[in-house]
């Protein structure tokens, strides 16, 4: 998204684990839900000698302890949406194919808002109860360890549901447009769209089946599989994400769109999704995507997915988002100056490597994703009419102690300050310092090793430090740790004249 190992860390991790363990023991008792038919992929009758126990209602992320769930792995989501009109509730069904990682007496899904109707497990009625964002499901029979099972949840989706953050995210969830809707699921708004294992480290492929009036177009991540007319002057659009993705990267949108096809480097399929009235006004800047891809591939290696495109957001929300293979870019970005448009376009495209292909292990690792996106955004902009990269980093360096005080060190955000300035220019500064320390050639080797070595996986801060040390041939822990976790900004290699502004002391009266 774009916008203008310490003792403390260990204590937070321990606290998160304690919260999760306590929640697992105190999860709400299940209540019966009406029966509903479902396709069964396997039986869930437990014959294992292992005693079934509840799956944890969260994975213990330091910032969002109850995000994600324990006891199972999602193998695929199937989302069936009978979309009607802007801001109008509609019938929805989410089917989840999963595999248990323990013998389960019950398990949780992250699910917020919306009106729950039925829950089944392998076609049999399941108990269901809700508390906060947690949907607790109790199957008719316990699920064996290592078993595949299918959960089907029917509900009424409300495409006007949003939540708000006082940082760069602003509003998220379902975001209405004049003739439809787009989705902003970051950081944990996917649960407003569908029941999920909602944490960035948890990835699974998604099949989207979206029915719309015939005068609307539905789009989603990945490949359009089919477009089928159905009764009632409606159309069913089926998309396959093709590759696993984190729930925070899901995109589905409905509107009066035109699909504009193109071709990127090496014949990469490009597909922009543009409101009809904005096709021509945004054409010039959207046409720069092949150049952006070529520039980034020269530095980062091959683009990691099968296709790419831009979804032009017809909203007043000035937030761009790296939804996988289909970046959401607000119309204002594409109707302004070329420099500003390219900065945001390159930022979101860079995320396809950092944050999408290599996912976040925890939310505290956001600096890796946003720092890299800002680093390459500014590097590109400097060479294409924008401001000096070095000058921007010098300005960030001067403010870094204040940002550390206000927003936490780059790798130690607090939940309210997760998407504040430190995770952008403040984190790009860490990468700038690393490049100054090891040299550009070694830095580029670190980048490519990160992207190739962790492609399709989740990785975190310690992984980055370890890999950087291995590639550089020296232990960089002592160098990077103060930059990532310290309360004071270290000296900038190669720039002894750079000065950090003092942090004003609070007066005592």
GROMACS .gro file of C-alpha atoms in nm:
model
  509
    1UNK     CA    1   0.000   0.000   0.000
    2UNK     CA    2   0.125   0.349  -0.078
    3UNK     CA    3   0.092   0.675   0.114
    4UNK     CA    4   0.271   1.014   0.119
    5UNK     CA    5   1.509  -0.982   1.841
    6UNK     CA    6   1.509  -0.758   2.155
    7UNK     CA    7   1.388  -0.821   2.510
    8UNK     CA    8   1.094  -0.596   2.442
    9UNK     CA    9   1.006  -0.790   2.129
   10UNK     CA   10   1.032  -1.123   2.310
   11UNK     CA   11   0.804  -1.001   2.584
   12UNK     CA   12   0.542  -0.897   2.330
   13UNK     CA   13   0.560  -1.232   2.156
   14UNK     CA   14   0.519  -1.412   2.487
   15UNK     CA   15   0.223  -1.195   2.574
   16UNK     CA   16   0.061  -1.265   2.238
   17UNK     CA   17   0.110  -1.639   2.286
   18UNK     CA   18  -0.044  -1.619   2.633
   19UNK     CA   19  -0.344  -1.430   2.498
   20UNK     CA   20  -0.394  -1.691   2.226
   21UNK     CA   21  -0.362  -1.984   2.467
   22UNK     CA   22  -0.611  -1.824   2.703
   23UNK     CA   23  -0.854  -1.759   2.419
   24UNK     CA   24  -0.830  -2.121   2.310
   25UNK     CA   25  -0.938  -2.232   2.654
   26UNK     CA   26  -1.219  -1.980   2.681
   27UNK     CA   27  -1.361  -1.982   2.327
   28UNK     CA   28  -1.740  -1.954   2.331
   29UNK     CA   29  -1.942  -2.272   2.339
   30UNK     CA   30  -2.104  -2.357   2.005
   31UNK     CA   31  -2.470  -2.313   1.928
   32UNK     CA   32  -2.664  -2.522   1.679
   33UNK     CA   33  -2.709  -2.382   1.328
   34UNK     CA   34  -2.969  -2.492   1.072
   35UNK     CA   35  -2.869  -2.767   0.835
   36UNK     CA   36  -2.751  -2.690   0.482
   37UNK     CA   37  -2.645  -2.914   0.193
   38UNK     CA   38  -2.279  -2.918   0.099
   39UNK     CA   39  -2.044  -3.113  -0.123
   40UNK     CA   40  -1.845  -3.345   0.101
   41UNK     CA   41  -1.482  -3.414   0.018
   42UNK     CA   42  -1.411  -3.650   0.305
   43UNK     CA   43  -1.548  -3.787   0.627
   44UNK     CA   44  -1.450  -3.613   0.949
   45UNK     CA   45  -1.534  -3.897   1.188
   46UNK     CA   46  -1.249  -3.924   1.436
   47UNK     CA   47  -1.092  -4.266   1.487
   48UNK     CA   48  -0.753  -4.134   1.593
   49UNK     CA   49  -0.624  -4.211   1.940
   50UNK     CA   50  -0.530  -3.844   1.974
   51UNK     CA   51  -0.785  -3.663   2.185
   52UNK     CA   52  -0.958  -3.388   1.982
   53UNK     CA   53  -0.902  -3.038   2.119
   54UNK     CA   54  -1.008  -2.689   2.007
   55UNK     CA   55  -0.802  -2.515   1.742
   56UNK     CA   56  -0.655  -2.188   1.862
   57UNK     CA   57  -0.866  -1.881   1.774
   58UNK     CA   58  -0.553  -1.685   1.679
   59UNK     CA   59  -0.191  -1.745   1.585
   60UNK     CA   60  -0.050  -1.498   1.838
   61UNK     CA   61   0.066  -1.220   1.610
   62UNK     CA   62   0.222  -0.953   1.836
   63UNK     CA   63  -0.009  -0.684   1.696
   64UNK     CA   64  -0.326  -0.885   1.622
   65UNK     CA   65  -0.312  -1.196   1.848
   66UNK     CA   66  -0.651  -1.333   1.738
   67UNK     CA   67  -0.590  -1.296   1.363
   68UNK     CA   68  -0.552  -1.627   1.183
   69UNK     CA   69  -0.651  -1.958   1.339
   70UNK     CA   70  -0.493  -2.278   1.462
   71UNK     CA   71  -0.560  -2.645   1.395
   72UNK     CA   72  -0.602  -2.647   1.019
   73UNK     CA   73  -0.463  -2.529   0.686
   74UNK     CA   74  -0.686  -2.377   0.418
   75UNK     CA   75  -0.635  -2.552   0.083
   76UNK     CA   76  -0.877  -2.338  -0.122
   77UNK     CA   77  -1.154  -2.082  -0.081
   78UNK     CA   78  -1.465  -2.079  -0.304
   79UNK     CA   79  -1.653  -1.749  -0.288
   80UNK     CA   80  -2.006  -1.738  -0.433
   81UNK     CA   81  -2.156  -1.389  -0.435
   82UNK     CA   82  -2.498  -1.297  -0.577
   83UNK     CA   83  -2.424  -0.925  -0.607
   84UNK     CA   84  -2.731  -0.703  -0.658
   85UNK     CA   85  -2.666  -0.325  -0.648
   86UNK     CA   86  -2.441  -0.069  -0.475
   87UNK     CA   87  -2.472  -0.072  -0.096
   88UNK     CA   88  -2.733  -0.349  -0.118
   89UNK     CA   89  -2.701  -0.671   0.089
   90UNK     CA   90  -2.685  -0.994  -0.110
   91UNK     CA   91  -2.672  -1.370  -0.063
   92UNK     CA   92  -2.322  -1.512  -0.022
   93UNK     CA   93  -2.164  -1.851   0.038
   94UNK     CA   94  -1.804  -1.928   0.129
   95UNK     CA   95  -1.684  -2.285   0.095
   96UNK     CA   96  -1.349  -2.370   0.246
   97UNK     CA   97  -1.155  -2.683   0.168
   98UNK     CA   98  -0.907  -2.741   0.449
   99UNK     CA   99  -0.675  -2.997   0.611
  100UNK     CA  100  -0.653  -3.041   0.986
  101UNK     CA  101  -0.315  -3.012   1.156
  102UNK     CA  102  -0.442  -3.159   1.483
  103UNK     CA  103  -0.741  -3.360   1.598
  104UNK     CA  104  -1.011  -3.093   1.622
  105UNK     CA  105  -1.311  -3.077   1.852
  106UNK     CA  106  -1.385  -2.730   1.716
  107UNK     CA  107  -1.212  -2.455   1.518
  108UNK     CA  108  -1.241  -2.086   1.444
  109UNK     CA  109  -1.281  -1.865   1.139
  110UNK     CA  110  -1.224  -1.489   1.130
  111UNK     CA  111  -1.560  -1.341   1.032
  112UNK     CA  112  -1.698  -0.994   1.106
  113UNK     CA  113  -2.026  -0.825   1.037
  114UNK     CA  114  -2.262  -0.978   0.782
  115UNK     CA  115  -2.562  -1.191   0.884
  116UNK     CA  116  -2.475  -1.555   0.945
  117UNK     CA  117  -2.726  -1.818   0.827
  118UNK     CA  118  -2.585  -2.172   0.821
  119UNK     CA  119  -2.260  -2.357   0.880
  120UNK     CA  120  -2.193  -2.716   0.773
  121UNK     CA  121  -1.886  -2.936   0.792
  122UNK     CA  122  -1.872  -3.209   0.528
  123UNK     CA  123  -2.243  -3.156   0.464
  124UNK     CA  124  -2.353  -3.207   0.825
  125UNK     CA  125  -2.499  -2.935   1.043
  126UNK     CA  126  -2.235  -2.776   1.265
  127UNK     CA  127  -2.262  -2.572   1.580
  128UNK     CA  128  -2.173  -2.207   1.533
  129UNK     CA  129  -2.130  -1.911   1.765
  130UNK     CA  130  -1.985  -1.565   1.722
  131UNK     CA  131  -1.797  -1.337   1.957
  132UNK     CA  132  -1.629  -1.029   1.817
  133UNK     CA  133  -1.456  -1.126   1.493
  134UNK     CA  134  -1.442  -1.494   1.586
  135UNK     CA  135  -1.678  -1.755   1.439
  136UNK     CA  136  -1.642  -2.078   1.636
  137UNK     CA  137  -1.747  -2.393   1.448
  138UNK     CA  138  -1.815  -2.725   1.621
  139UNK     CA  139  -1.853  -3.012   1.372
  140UNK     CA  140  -2.102  -3.292   1.438
  141UNK     CA  141  -1.809  -3.530   1.483
  142UNK     CA  142  -1.449  -3.443   1.572
  143UNK     CA  143  -1.203  -3.411   1.283
  144UNK     CA  144  -0.903  -3.643   1.272
  145UNK     CA  145  -0.551  -3.502   1.253
  146UNK     CA  146  -0.444  -3.481   0.889
  147UNK     CA  147  -0.797  -3.510   0.749
  148UNK     CA  148  -0.933  -3.300   0.466
  149UNK     CA  149  -1.271  -3.142   0.537
  150UNK     CA  150  -1.507  -2.889   0.381
  151UNK     CA  151  -1.674  -2.599   0.562
  152UNK     CA  152  -1.965  -2.418   0.402
  153UNK     CA  153  -2.089  -2.088   0.544
  154UNK     CA  154  -2.398  -1.913   0.407
  155UNK     CA  155  -2.464  -1.553   0.501
  156UNK     CA  156  -2.596  -1.219   0.382
  157UNK     CA  157  -2.306  -0.998   0.277
  158UNK     CA  158  -2.333  -0.625   0.339
  159UNK     CA  159  -2.126  -0.433   0.079
  160UNK     CA  160  -2.152  -0.110   0.276
  161UNK     CA  161  -1.950  -0.241   0.574
  162UNK     CA  162  -1.629  -0.053   0.643
  163UNK     CA  163  -1.391   0.001   0.930
  164UNK     CA  164  -1.156   0.292   0.990
  165UNK     CA  165  -0.794   0.335   1.097
  166UNK     CA  166  -0.621   0.658   1.191
  167UNK     CA  167  -0.321   0.588   0.971
  168UNK     CA  168  -0.253   0.553   0.599
  169UNK     CA  169  -0.519   0.282   0.559
  170UNK     CA  170  -0.810   0.516   0.637
  171UNK     CA  171  -1.126   0.314   0.551
  172UNK     CA  172  -1.117  -0.056   0.464
  173UNK     CA  173  -1.352  -0.344   0.391
  174UNK     CA  174  -1.623  -0.297   0.129
  175UNK     CA  175  -1.577   0.042  -0.040
  176UNK     CA  176  -1.878   0.152  -0.247
  177UNK     CA  177  -1.834   0.316  -0.588
  178UNK     CA  178  -2.101   0.506  -0.785
  179UNK     CA  179  -2.206   0.190  -0.972
  180UNK     CA  180  -2.062  -0.095  -0.768
  181UNK     CA  181  -1.795  -0.178  -0.515
  182UNK     CA  182  -1.424  -0.244  -0.468
  183UNK     CA  183  -1.251  -0.420  -0.181
  184UNK     CA  184  -0.982  -0.288   0.055
  185UNK     CA  185  -0.900  -0.590   0.275
  186UNK     CA  186  -0.574  -0.457   0.430
  187UNK     CA  187  -0.484  -0.509   0.707
  188UNK     CA  188  -0.751  -0.751   0.832
  189UNK     CA  189  -1.066  -0.651   0.649
  190UNK     CA  190  -1.104  -0.973   0.449
  191UNK     CA  191  -1.323  -1.099   0.735
  192UNK     CA  192  -1.574  -0.829   0.639
  193UNK     CA  193  -1.597  -0.995   0.297
  194UNK     CA  194  -1.586  -1.368   0.378
  195UNK     CA  195  -1.503  -1.606   0.668
  196UNK     CA  196  -1.130  -1.674   0.651
  197UNK     CA  197  -0.801  -1.763   0.811
  198UNK     CA  198  -0.723  -1.393   0.808
  199UNK     CA  199  -0.351  -1.335   0.858
  200UNK     CA  200  -0.090  -1.233   0.595
  201UNK     CA  201   0.122  -1.544   0.658
  202UNK     CA  202  -0.169  -1.773   0.566
  203UNK     CA  203  -0.208  -1.821   0.191
  204UNK     CA  204  -0.447  -2.023  -0.025
  205UNK     CA  205  -0.583  -2.009  -0.381
  206UNK     CA  206  -0.929  -1.863  -0.434
  207UNK     CA  207  -1.208  -1.940  -0.679
  208UNK     CA  208  -1.448  -1.647  -0.725
  209UNK     CA  209  -1.801  -1.696  -0.863
  210UNK     CA  210  -1.973  -1.358  -0.875
  211UNK     CA  211  -2.319  -1.309  -1.025
  212UNK     CA  212  -2.412  -0.956  -1.138
  213UNK     CA  213  -2.676  -0.776  -1.341
  214UNK     CA  214  -2.593  -0.796  -1.713
  215UNK     CA  215  -2.492  -0.429  -1.724
  216UNK     CA  216  -2.214  -0.481  -1.466
  217UNK     CA  217  -1.874  -0.649  -1.484
  218UNK     CA  218  -1.717  -0.844  -1.199
  219UNK     CA  219  -1.340  -0.877  -1.165
  220UNK     CA  220  -1.111  -1.054  -0.920
  221UNK     CA  221  -0.752  -1.167  -0.875
  222UNK     CA  222  -0.606  -1.392  -1.141
  223UNK     CA  223  -0.761  -1.535  -1.457
  224UNK     CA  224  -1.113  -1.503  -1.595
  225UNK     CA  225  -1.226  -1.864  -1.632
  226UNK     CA  226  -1.575  -1.811  -1.767
  227UNK     CA  227  -1.854  -1.561  -1.825
  228UNK     CA  228  -2.194  -1.730  -1.828
  229UNK     CA  229  -2.544  -1.590  -1.872
  230UNK     CA  230  -2.789  -1.702  -1.603
  231UNK     CA  231  -3.165  -1.644  -1.561
  232UNK     CA  232  -3.293  -1.303  -1.461
  233UNK     CA  233  -3.077  -1.106  -1.706
  234UNK     CA  234  -2.770  -1.181  -1.497
  235UNK     CA  235  -2.413  -1.298  -1.561
  236UNK     CA  236  -2.190  -1.528  -1.356
  237UNK     CA  237  -1.820  -1.438  -1.363
  238UNK     CA  238  -1.573  -1.707  -1.253
  239UNK     CA  239  -1.212  -1.623  -1.169
  240UNK     CA  240  -0.923  -1.838  -1.047
  241UNK     CA  241  -0.646  -1.669  -0.847
  242UNK     CA  242  -0.409  -1.925  -1.008
  243UNK     CA  243  -0.160  -1.895  -0.722
  244UNK     CA  244  -0.210  -1.884  -0.343
  245UNK     CA  245  -0.255  -1.541  -0.190
  246UNK     CA  246  -0.295  -1.384   0.152
  247UNK     CA  247  -0.644  -1.274   0.248
  248UNK     CA  248  -0.525  -0.911   0.276
  249UNK     CA  249  -0.447  -0.927  -0.099
  250UNK     CA  250  -0.788  -1.044  -0.222
  251UNK     CA  251  -0.961  -0.819  -0.472
  252UNK     CA  252  -1.309  -0.841  -0.615
  253UNK     CA  253  -1.490  -0.551  -0.770
  254UNK     CA  254  -1.815  -0.488  -0.951
  255UNK     CA  255  -1.902  -0.194  -1.171
  256UNK     CA  256  -1.950  -0.061  -1.522
  257UNK     CA  257  -1.597  -0.151  -1.621
  258UNK     CA  258  -1.410  -0.187  -1.943
  259UNK     CA  259  -1.139  -0.455  -1.949
  260UNK     CA  260  -0.836  -0.321  -2.136
  261UNK     CA  261  -0.591  -0.593  -2.241
  262UNK     CA  262  -0.224  -0.537  -2.313
  263UNK     CA  263   0.112  -0.709  -2.308
  264UNK     CA  264   0.413  -0.668  -2.082
  265UNK     CA  265   0.774  -0.783  -2.111
  266UNK     CA  266   0.809  -1.139  -2.240
  267UNK     CA  267   0.443  -1.147  -2.344
  268UNK     CA  268   0.310  -1.111  -1.987
  269UNK     CA  269  -0.070  -1.069  -2.010
  270UNK     CA  270  -0.184  -0.728  -1.885
  271UNK     CA  271  -0.545  -0.647  -1.797
  272UNK     CA  272  -0.655  -0.309  -1.669
  273UNK     CA  273  -1.003  -0.272  -1.519
  274UNK     CA  274  -1.132   0.077  -1.576
  275UNK     CA  275  -1.465   0.252  -1.515
  276UNK     CA  276  -1.603   0.337  -1.858
  277UNK     CA  277  -1.584   0.714  -1.804
  278UNK     CA  278  -1.216   0.691  -1.703
  279UNK     CA  279  -1.076   0.476  -1.985
  280UNK     CA  280  -0.944   0.762  -2.197
  281UNK     CA  281  -0.846   1.004  -1.917
  282UNK     CA  282  -0.624   0.737  -1.752
  283UNK     CA  283  -0.489   0.573  -2.068
  284UNK     CA  284  -0.156   0.762  -2.085
  285UNK     CA  285  -0.035   0.669  -1.737
  286UNK     CA  286  -0.174   0.315  -1.746
  287UNK     CA  287   0.024   0.265  -2.065
  288UNK     CA  288   0.346   0.303  -1.865
  289UNK     CA  289   0.305  -0.033  -1.689
  290UNK     CA  290   0.523  -0.228  -1.939
  291UNK     CA  291   0.806   0.021  -1.877
  292UNK     CA  292   0.763  -0.015  -1.501
  293UNK     CA  293   0.773  -0.394  -1.526
  294UNK     CA  294   1.087  -0.386  -1.739
  295UNK     CA  295   1.261  -0.147  -1.497
  296UNK     CA  296   1.176  -0.357  -1.191
  297UNK     CA  297   1.260  -0.691  -1.355
  298UNK     CA  298   1.608  -0.558  -1.432
  299UNK     CA  299   1.659  -0.506  -1.058
  300UNK     CA  300   1.444  -0.774  -0.894
  301UNK     CA  301   1.428  -1.059  -1.143
  302UNK     CA  302   1.123  -1.202  -1.323
  303UNK     CA  303   0.776  -1.081  -1.232
  304UNK     CA  304   0.644  -1.351  -0.995
  305UNK     CA  305   0.287  -1.405  -1.123
  306UNK     CA  306   0.108  -1.504  -1.444
  307UNK     CA  307  -0.052  -1.167  -1.520
  308UNK     CA  308  -0.084  -0.810  -1.394
  309UNK     CA  309  -0.308  -0.508  -1.424
  310UNK     CA  310  -0.446  -0.195  -1.265
  311UNK     CA  311  -0.794  -0.158  -1.121
  312UNK     CA  312  -0.886   0.210  -1.135
  313UNK     CA  313  -1.074   0.291  -0.816
  314UNK     CA  314  -1.367   0.527  -0.873
  315UNK     CA  315  -1.376   0.638  -0.510
  316UNK     CA  316  -1.274   0.939  -0.303
  317UNK     CA  317  -1.050   0.718  -0.091
  318UNK     CA  318  -0.695   0.821  -0.181
  319UNK     CA  319  -0.532   0.489  -0.095
  320UNK     CA  320  -0.365   0.252  -0.341
  321UNK     CA  321  -0.337  -0.119  -0.260
  322UNK     CA  322  -0.124  -0.409  -0.384
  323UNK     CA  323  -0.403  -0.664  -0.430
  324UNK     CA  324  -0.231  -0.959  -0.598
  325UNK     CA  325  -0.203  -0.939  -0.979
  326UNK     CA  326  -0.451  -0.647  -0.984
  327UNK     CA  327  -0.329  -0.337  -0.803
  328UNK     CA  328  -0.599  -0.095  -0.693
  329UNK     CA  329  -0.500   0.261  -0.787
  330UNK     CA  330  -0.736   0.553  -0.706
  331UNK     CA  331  -0.850   0.760  -1.001
  332UNK     CA  332  -0.696   1.072  -0.847
  333UNK     CA  333  -0.349   0.917  -0.881
  334UNK     CA  334  -0.404   0.862  -1.252
  335UNK     CA  335  -0.554   1.205  -1.320
  336UNK     CA  336  -0.276   1.407  -1.158
  337UNK     CA  337   0.089   1.461  -1.246
  338UNK     CA  338   0.296   1.196  -1.419
  339UNK     CA  339   0.555   1.193  -1.140
  340UNK     CA  340   0.295   1.128  -0.870
  341UNK     CA  341   0.111   0.870  -1.081
  342UNK     CA  342   0.430   0.675  -1.151
  343UNK     CA  343   0.538   0.681  -0.788
  344UNK     CA  344   0.220   0.507  -0.678
  345UNK     CA  345   0.210   0.272  -0.976
  346UNK     CA  346   0.570   0.159  -0.919
  347UNK     CA  347   0.508   0.132  -0.544
  348UNK     CA  348   0.216  -0.109  -0.586
  349UNK     CA  349   0.392  -0.303  -0.861
  350UNK     CA  350   0.699  -0.348  -0.638
  351UNK     CA  351   0.469  -0.502  -0.377
  352UNK     CA  352   0.392  -0.787  -0.617
  353UNK     CA  353   0.746  -0.904  -0.533
  354UNK     CA  354   0.767  -0.774  -0.173
  355UNK     CA  355   0.454  -0.857   0.028
  356UNK     CA  356   0.267  -1.058  -0.236
  357UNK     CA  357   0.516  -1.314  -0.370
  358UNK     CA  358   0.713  -1.308  -0.042
  359UNK     CA  359   0.442  -1.267   0.221
  360UNK     CA  360   0.469  -1.123   0.571
  361UNK     CA  361   0.541  -1.368   0.850
  362UNK     CA  362   0.393  -1.124   1.103
  363UNK     CA  363   0.261  -0.769   1.094
  364UNK     CA  364   0.579  -0.653   1.266
  365UNK     CA  365   0.756  -0.744   0.940
  366UNK     CA  366   0.558  -0.485   0.744
  367UNK     CA  367   0.871  -0.271   0.718
  368UNK     CA  368   1.018  -0.525   0.473
  369UNK     CA  369   0.722  -0.489   0.238
  370UNK     CA  370   0.652  -0.116   0.264
  371UNK     CA  371   1.018  -0.022   0.295
  372UNK     CA  372   1.106  -0.196  -0.030
  373UNK     CA  373   0.804  -0.053  -0.212
  374UNK     CA  374   0.903   0.299  -0.104
  375UNK     CA  375   1.273   0.234  -0.181
  376UNK     CA  376   1.212   0.136  -0.544
  377UNK     CA  377   0.935   0.391  -0.589
  378UNK     CA  378   1.177   0.671  -0.495
  379UNK     CA  379   1.465   0.519  -0.691
  380UNK     CA  380   1.250   0.505  -1.004
  381UNK     CA  381   1.106   0.852  -0.951
  382UNK     CA  382   1.449   1.012  -0.918
  383UNK     CA  383   1.540   0.880  -1.265
  384UNK     CA  384   1.209   0.992  -1.417
  385UNK     CA  385   1.165   1.353  -1.315
  386UNK     CA  386   1.101   1.316  -0.943
  387UNK     CA  387   1.287   1.432  -0.634
  388UNK     CA  388   1.636   1.325  -0.534
  389UNK     CA  389   1.637   0.986  -0.360
  390UNK     CA  390   1.935   1.082  -0.145
  391UNK     CA  391   1.771   1.408  -0.040
  392UNK     CA  392   1.454   1.221   0.060
  393UNK     CA  393   1.659   0.977   0.267
  394UNK     CA  394   1.851   1.261   0.432
  395UNK     CA  395   1.519   1.419   0.530
  396UNK     CA  396   1.395   1.085   0.666
  397UNK     CA  397   1.719   1.044   0.859
  398UNK     CA  398   1.672   1.380   1.030
  399UNK     CA  399   1.321   1.281   1.144
  400UNK     CA  400   1.401   0.920   1.235
  401UNK     CA  401   1.439   0.962   1.613
  402UNK     CA  402   1.106   1.144   1.627
  403UNK     CA  403   0.940   0.873   1.420
  404UNK     CA  404   1.089   0.607   1.650
  405UNK     CA  405   0.937   0.785   1.947
  406UNK     CA  406   0.599   0.844   1.783
  407UNK     CA  407   0.550   0.528   1.576
  408UNK     CA  408   0.797   0.268   1.705
  409UNK     CA  409   1.118   0.145   1.544
  410UNK     CA  410   1.082   0.006   1.189
  411UNK     CA  411   1.042  -0.358   1.301
  412UNK     CA  412   0.856  -0.276   1.625
  413UNK     CA  413   0.532  -0.105   1.531
  414UNK     CA  414   0.237  -0.081   1.762
  415UNK     CA  415  -0.107  -0.168   1.625
  416UNK     CA  416  -0.236   0.193   1.603
  417UNK     CA  417   0.087   0.307   1.433
  418UNK     CA  418   0.129   0.017   1.194
  419UNK     CA  419   0.081   0.217   0.872
  420UNK     CA  420   0.247   0.541   0.982
  421UNK     CA  421   0.543   0.719   0.822
  422UNK     CA  422   0.807   0.494   0.979
  423UNK     CA  423   0.692   0.192   0.779
  424UNK     CA  424   0.742   0.388   0.453
  425UNK     CA  425   1.030   0.636   0.425
  426UNK     CA  426   1.151   0.531   0.768
  427UNK     CA  427   1.188   0.169   0.653
  428UNK     CA  428   1.327   0.260   0.311
  429UNK     CA  429   1.600   0.438   0.508
  430UNK     CA  430   1.703   0.104   0.666
  431UNK     CA  431   1.750  -0.043   0.319
  432UNK     CA  432   1.938   0.268   0.209
  433UNK     CA  433   2.171   0.227   0.508
  434UNK     CA  434   2.223  -0.140   0.423
  435UNK     CA  435   2.313  -0.053   0.064
  436UNK     CA  436   2.557   0.211   0.186
  437UNK     CA  437   2.714  -0.046   0.419
  438UNK     CA  438   2.755  -0.341   0.178
  439UNK     CA  439   2.770  -0.163  -0.159
  440UNK     CA  440   2.522  -0.165  -0.446
  441UNK     CA  441   2.641  -0.492  -0.604
  442UNK     CA  442   2.604  -0.691  -0.281
  443UNK     CA  443   2.275  -0.519  -0.202
  444UNK     CA  444   2.133  -0.630  -0.537
  445UNK     CA  445   2.246  -0.986  -0.466
  446UNK     CA  446   2.066  -0.973  -0.130
  447UNK     CA  447   1.747  -0.852  -0.297
  448UNK     CA  448   1.743  -1.122  -0.562
  449UNK     CA  449   1.834  -1.393  -0.311
  450UNK     CA  450   1.543  -1.284  -0.089
  451UNK     CA  451   1.293  -1.291  -0.373
  452UNK     CA  452   1.407  -1.621  -0.522
  453UNK     CA  453   1.469  -1.798  -0.194
  454UNK     CA  454   1.135  -1.708  -0.032
  455UNK     CA  455   0.914  -1.693  -0.342
  456UNK     CA  456   0.566  -1.821  -0.258
  457UNK     CA  457   0.640  -1.829   0.115
  458UNK     CA  458   0.610  -1.606   0.420
  459UNK     CA  459   0.928  -1.460   0.565
  460UNK     CA  460   1.016  -1.215   0.840
  461UNK     CA  461   1.272  -0.976   0.978
  462UNK     CA  462   1.508  -1.237   1.119
  463UNK     CA  463   1.497  -1.420   0.786
  464UNK     CA  464   1.601  -1.099   0.611
  465UNK     CA  465   1.888  -1.031   0.852
  466UNK     CA  466   2.013  -1.390   0.826
  467UNK     CA  467   1.997  -1.393   0.447
  468UNK     CA  468   2.164  -1.053   0.415
  469UNK     CA  469   2.447  -1.175   0.638
  470UNK     CA  470   2.489  -1.492   0.435
  471UNK     CA  471   2.499  -1.311   0.101
  472UNK     CA  472   2.726  -1.034   0.229
  473UNK     CA  473   2.963  -1.283   0.388
  474UNK     CA  474   2.956  -1.103   0.723
  475UNK     CA  475   2.734  -1.100   1.030
  476UNK     CA  476   2.505  -0.800   0.980
  477UNK     CA  477   2.303  -0.859   1.297
  478UNK     CA  478   2.502  -0.598   1.490
  479UNK     CA  479   2.450  -0.345   1.211
  480UNK     CA  480   2.082  -0.404   1.130
  481UNK     CA  481   1.950  -0.467   1.481
  482UNK     CA  482   1.990  -0.103   1.600
  483UNK     CA  483   1.836   0.022   1.277
  484UNK     CA  484   1.535  -0.208   1.313
  485UNK     CA  485   1.477  -0.210   1.689
  486UNK     CA  486   1.676   0.066   1.857
  487UNK     CA  487   1.534   0.379   2.018
  488UNK     CA  488   1.807   0.592   1.859
  489UNK     CA  489   1.898   0.619   1.492
  490UNK     CA  490   2.248   0.486   1.417
  491UNK     CA  491   2.505   0.679   1.211
  492UNK     CA  492   2.450   0.660   0.835
  493UNK     CA  493   2.738   0.482   0.659
  494UNK     CA  494   2.913   0.706   0.410
  495UNK     CA  495   2.736   1.019   0.535
  496UNK     CA  496   2.905   1.141   0.854
  497UNK     CA  497   2.751   1.486   0.798
  498UNK     CA  498   2.391   1.360   0.827
  499UNK     CA  499   2.233   1.472   1.154
  500UNK     CA  500   1.925   1.345   1.340
  501UNK     CA  501   1.699   1.620   1.471
  502UNK     CA  502   1.670   1.614   1.851
  503UNK     CA  503   1.342   1.492   1.994
  504UNK     CA  504   1.181   1.768   2.203
  505UNK     CA  505   1.147   1.682   2.570
  506UNK     CA  506   0.811   1.711   2.741
  507UNK     CA  507   0.799   2.003   2.977
  508UNK     CA  508   0.709   1.939   3.336
  509UNK     CA  509   0.508   2.205   3.507
   0.00000   0.00000   0.00000
